[in-house]
Amino acid sequence: DTAVSQTPKYLVTQMGNDKSIKCEQNLGHDTMYWYKQDSKKFLKIMFSYNNKELIINETVPNRFSPKSPDKAHLNLHINSLELGDSAVYFCASSQEGGIRAFFGQGTRLTVV
Amino acid sequence: GENVEQHPSTLSVQEGDSAVIKCTYSDSASNYFPWYKQELGKGPQLIIDIRSNVGEKKDQRIAVTLNKTAKHFSLHITETQPEDSAVYFCAASIKGAQKLVFGQGTRLTINP
C-alpha cells in the first residue's frame, strides 16, 4: 500500500564500492525525484524525471546515475562511493511541477 | 535560482500553546508553497500547502498564510500536542520547474 517505497532502508558500504537504491511509486505520478538530506537535515534536489525523461540534474557528480525504466520507477546508482556521499537519500513523486510531492521513507547511506 | 529561508531553526513551546514558523522566498515566480513534517527516521510528509492565488488556508489546527508582496509565508499550529514534535520544512516551487526548494527546517519541540 506504500505510495513511494525505496529499498534498502539502510546501506553501509566501503569507499570505492558501487551501490544502487531502488524506488517505486504506485500513485500514477509522472514526475519522480531524488533528494539528498545531509547531516544538518538540509534537503536538496538531485534529479527530477518526468515520464522517464531527465528534467533536472542539479550539478550532481557523474558518479551518480539515475535510471527510470518506466514512470513508476526511478533508481539511483552510485559509483566509486566517497565518505562525503554519506547522507539520507529520499525518493519522491508528484503531480507536475512538484505539486503534492510524496516522499519515500529514505535510505540512510553510510560510507566507511 | 530560488532560495528559501526558514526561521527559527529550533522552537520549543508548551503543550497547548501556538507555534509559528516563518519562511521567505526569493523568486517572485514561485506559486506553490507546501509544508512538510518529518518525524525521526521517516520521510517528509505533506501536511498543508497553499498556492499563490490564495492568502490563507486552514486545516483543523494547522494554518498557512501567504504574503506575496513581501514574499513570505508562515505555518501556524494551534493547541499544540506532544505528537506535533518533529522537524518542519517549508518549500517553494515555480510552475513548470519540476522541483521543490526547501527551507533549512525547524525542529519543533512540544513540552508537556
Short mmCIF file of C-alpha atoms in Angstrom, two decimals:
data_model
loop_
_atom_site.label_atom_id
_atom_site.label_comp_id
_atom_site.label_asym_id
_atom_site.label_seq_id
_atom_site.Cartn_x
_atom_site.Cartn_y
_atom_site.Cartn_z
CA ASP A 1 0.00 0.00 0.00
CA THR A 2 3.01 2.27 0.43
CA ALA A 3 2.76 5.18 -2.02
CA VAL A 4 6.50 5.64 -2.52
CA SER A 5 8.76 2.78 -1.47
CA GLN A 6 12.51 2.71 -1.63
CA THR A 7 15.00 -0.02 -0.81
CA PRO A 8 17.13 -0.58 1.06
CA LYS A 9 16.37 1.49 4.16
CA TYR A 10 19.95 1.23 5.40
CA LEU A 11 23.12 0.80 3.37
CA VAL A 12 26.62 0.57 4.84
CA THR A 13 29.46 0.17 2.39
CA GLN A 14 33.15 0.82 1.93
CA MET A 15 34.71 3.66 -0.02
CA GLY A 16 35.16 2.88 -3.68
CA ASN A 17 32.23 0.48 -3.90
CA ASP A 18 29.27 0.83 -6.29
CA LYS A 19 25.73 0.68 -4.91
CA SER A 20 22.14 1.13 -6.05
CA ILE A 21 18.97 2.38 -4.39
CA LYS A 22 15.61 1.44 -5.87
CA CYS A 23 12.38 3.43 -5.81
CA GLU A 24 8.85 2.66 -6.89
CA GLN A 25 5.65 4.70 -6.70
CA ASN A 26 2.08 3.49 -7.13
CA LEU A 27 0.42 6.90 -7.27
CA GLY A 28 0.32 7.21 -11.04
CA HIS A 29 2.51 10.32 -10.92
CA ASP A 30 4.50 11.33 -13.96
CA THR A 31 7.30 13.07 -12.04
CA MET A 32 9.85 11.43 -9.74
CA TYR A 33 12.79 12.86 -7.84
CA TRP A 34 15.86 12.08 -5.82
CA TYR A 35 16.64 14.36 -2.89
CA LYS A 36 19.67 14.26 -0.59
CA GLN A 37 19.39 15.13 3.11
CA ASP A 38 22.68 15.94 4.78
CA SER A 39 23.64 15.66 8.43
CA LYS A 40 22.15 19.09 9.13
CA LYS A 41 18.80 17.92 7.72
CA PHE A 42 19.03 20.14 4.66
CA LEU A 43 17.01 18.71 1.75
CA LYS A 44 18.37 19.34 -1.72
CA ILE A 45 17.11 18.19 -5.11
CA MET A 46 19.46 15.94 -7.07
CA PHE A 47 17.42 14.77 -10.04
CA SER A 48 13.96 15.18 -11.44
CA TYR A 49 12.40 12.89 -14.04
CA ASN A 50 9.16 13.44 -15.91
CA ASN A 51 7.68 10.44 -17.69
CA LYS A 52 11.06 8.65 -17.76
CA GLU A 53 12.96 11.67 -19.07
CA LEU A 54 15.59 13.56 -17.10
CA ILE A 55 14.42 17.11 -16.44
CA ILE A 56 16.76 18.34 -13.72
CA ASN A 57 20.32 17.43 -12.81
CA GLU A 58 21.43 19.76 -10.05
CA THR A 59 25.20 19.64 -10.64
CA VAL A 60 25.44 16.18 -9.16
CA PRO A 61 28.78 14.37 -9.77
CA ASN A 62 28.82 11.94 -12.69
CA ARG A 63 29.29 9.10 -10.21
CA PHE A 64 25.55 9.39 -9.56
CA SER A 65 23.44 7.97 -12.37
CA PRO A 66 19.67 7.79 -12.13
CA LYS A 67 17.72 5.38 -14.30
CA SER A 68 14.00 5.31 -14.95
CA PRO A 69 12.89 2.08 -16.66
CA ASP A 70 9.27 3.27 -16.54
CA LYS A 71 7.42 6.17 -14.99
CA ALA A 72 6.71 4.24 -11.78
CA HIS A 73 10.39 3.51 -11.05
CA LEU A 74 13.42 5.69 -10.52
CA ASN A 75 16.62 4.01 -9.36
CA LEU A 76 19.86 5.66 -8.27
CA HIS A 77 23.22 4.08 -8.94
CA ILE A 78 26.33 5.46 -7.30
CA ASN A 79 29.83 4.57 -8.48
CA SER A 80 33.08 4.84 -6.54
CA LEU A 81 31.44 5.85 -3.27
CA GLU A 82 33.15 8.54 -1.19
CA LEU A 83 32.88 9.41 2.50
CA GLY A 84 31.04 12.62 1.59
CA ASP A 85 28.26 10.62 -0.04
CA SER A 86 27.06 9.57 3.42
CA ALA A 87 23.56 11.01 3.80
CA VAL A 88 19.90 10.06 3.67
CA TYR A 89 18.56 9.80 0.13
CA PHE A 90 14.87 10.31 -0.49
CA CYS A 91 12.87 9.34 -3.49
CA ALA A 92 9.67 11.28 -4.16
CA SER A 93 6.95 11.56 -6.75
CA SER A 94 4.43 14.25 -7.53
CA GLN A 95 1.96 15.73 -9.88
CA GLU A 96 3.61 18.02 -12.38
CA GLY A 97 5.54 20.96 -11.00
CA GLY A 98 6.25 19.44 -7.61
CA ILE A 99 2.61 19.72 -6.54
CA ARG A 100 1.75 17.43 -3.63
CA ALA A 101 5.02 15.51 -3.60
CA PHE A 102 5.07 12.24 -1.66
CA PHE A 103 8.34 11.06 -0.19
CA GLY A 104 9.65 7.57 0.50
CA GLN A 105 10.98 6.63 3.92
CA GLY A 106 14.58 7.31 2.91
CA THR A 107 17.77 5.30 2.51
CA ARG A 108 20.48 6.04 5.03
CA LEU A 109 23.77 5.54 3.21
CA THR A 110 26.91 5.28 5.31
CA VAL A 111 30.26 5.10 3.57
CA VAL A 112 33.13 3.84 5.74
CA GLY B 1 17.63 30.43 -8.67
CA GLU B 2 15.06 30.19 -5.93
CA ASN B 3 16.23 30.47 -2.33
CA VAL B 4 14.07 29.73 0.71
CA GLU B 5 14.99 30.95 4.20
CA GLN B 6 13.26 29.44 7.25
CA HIS B 7 13.18 30.65 10.85
CA PRO B 8 13.58 29.73 13.61
CA SER B 9 15.84 26.69 13.36
CA THR B 10 14.57 25.40 16.71
CA LEU B 11 11.35 26.16 18.55
CA SER B 12 10.18 24.95 21.92
CA VAL B 13 6.62 25.59 23.14
CA GLN B 14 4.43 24.42 25.98
CA GLU B 15 1.72 21.92 25.15
CA GLY B 16 -1.45 23.75 24.29
CA ASP B 17 0.32 26.91 23.12
CA SER B 18 0.66 28.00 19.49
CA ALA B 19 3.73 27.65 17.28
CA VAL B 20 4.62 29.81 14.28
CA ILE B 21 7.33 29.08 11.69
CA LYS B 22 8.20 31.62 9.03
CA CYS B 23 9.73 31.35 5.56
CA THR B 24 10.78 33.84 2.92
CA TYR B 25 11.42 33.11 -0.74
CA SER B 26 13.40 34.98 -3.34
CA ASP B 27 11.77 34.25 -6.70
CA SER B 28 8.52 36.12 -7.28
CA ALA B 29 7.61 33.48 -9.92
CA SER B 30 7.14 30.87 -7.16
CA ASN B 31 3.49 29.90 -6.99
CA TYR B 32 3.24 26.81 -4.78
CA PHE B 33 4.20 26.60 -1.10
CA PRO B 34 3.94 23.30 0.78
CA TRP B 35 4.84 22.48 4.37
CA TYR B 36 6.27 19.12 5.36
CA LYS B 37 6.61 17.37 8.72
CA GLN B 38 9.45 14.93 9.21
CA GLU B 39 9.44 12.58 12.17
CA LEU B 40 12.54 10.73 13.28
CA GLY B 41 13.58 8.04 10.83
CA LYS B 42 10.82 8.85 8.35
CA GLY B 43 10.43 10.73 5.13
CA PRO B 44 8.89 14.23 4.93
CA GLN B 45 5.11 14.16 4.96
CA LEU B 46 3.00 16.87 3.37
CA ILE B 47 0.77 18.50 5.98
CA ILE B 48 -0.61 21.55 4.19
CA ASP B 49 0.05 23.56 1.05
CA ILE B 50 -1.03 26.84 -0.48
CA ARG B 51 -0.97 28.27 -3.97
CA SER B 52 -0.17 31.84 -4.85
CA ASN B 53 -3.75 32.80 -5.66
CA VAL B 54 -4.79 32.19 -2.03
CA GLY B 55 -3.79 34.21 1.03
CA GLU B 56 -4.65 31.76 3.79
CA LYS B 57 -5.59 28.10 4.20
CA LYS B 58 -6.63 26.21 7.30
CA ASP B 59 -6.92 22.52 8.14
CA GLN B 60 -8.02 21.85 11.72
CA ARG B 61 -5.16 23.04 14.00
CA ILE B 62 -2.85 23.93 11.13
CA ALA B 63 -2.97 27.07 9.00
CA VAL B 64 -0.71 28.64 6.42
CA THR B 65 -0.63 32.30 5.40
CA LEU B 66 0.99 33.78 2.32
CA ASN B 67 2.06 37.36 1.68
CA LYS B 68 3.08 37.55 -2.00
CA THR B 69 4.12 41.18 -1.82
CA ALA B 70 6.57 40.53 0.98
CA LYS B 71 7.41 37.05 -0.38
CA HIS B 72 6.89 35.26 2.88
CA PHE B 73 4.65 32.54 4.19
CA SER B 74 4.07 31.09 7.64
CA LEU B 75 2.87 27.92 9.31
CA HIS B 76 0.66 28.26 12.38
CA ILE B 77 -0.07 25.33 14.68
CA THR B 78 -2.61 25.95 17.45
CA GLU B 79 -3.30 23.89 20.58
CA THR B 80 -0.01 22.05 20.16
CA GLN B 81 0.26 18.44 21.26
CA PRO B 82 3.30 16.24 22.00
CA GLU B 83 2.84 14.43 18.67
CA ASP B 84 3.45 17.74 16.88
CA SER B 85 7.13 17.44 17.87
CA ALA B 86 9.09 16.96 14.63
CA VAL B 87 11.17 18.82 12.07
CA TYR B 88 9.08 21.05 9.81
CA PHE B 89 10.15 22.18 6.34
CA CYS B 90 8.72 24.87 4.14
CA ALA B 91 9.28 24.73 0.39
CA ALA B 92 8.59 26.71 -2.75
CA SER B 93 8.08 25.72 -6.33
CA ILE B 94 7.95 27.63 -9.58
CA LYS B 95 5.34 26.45 -12.05
CA GLY B 96 6.98 24.16 -14.56
CA ALA B 97 10.25 23.97 -12.62
CA GLN B 98 9.65 20.34 -11.59
CA LYS B 99 11.31 20.73 -8.23
CA LEU B 100 10.77 21.93 -4.68
CA VAL B 101 13.31 24.21 -2.99
CA PHE B 102 13.28 23.60 0.75
CA GLY B 103 13.97 25.80 3.72
CA GLN B 104 16.54 24.71 6.29
CA GLY B 105 13.99 23.14 8.63
CA THR B 106 12.67 23.93 12.12
CA ARG B 107 12.92 21.45 14.95
CA LEU B 108 9.74 21.90 16.96
CA THR B 109 9.58 20.50 20.48
CA ILE B 110 6.34 20.44 22.43
CA ASN B 111 6.94 20.35 26.19
CA PRO B 112 4.27 18.55 28.24
#
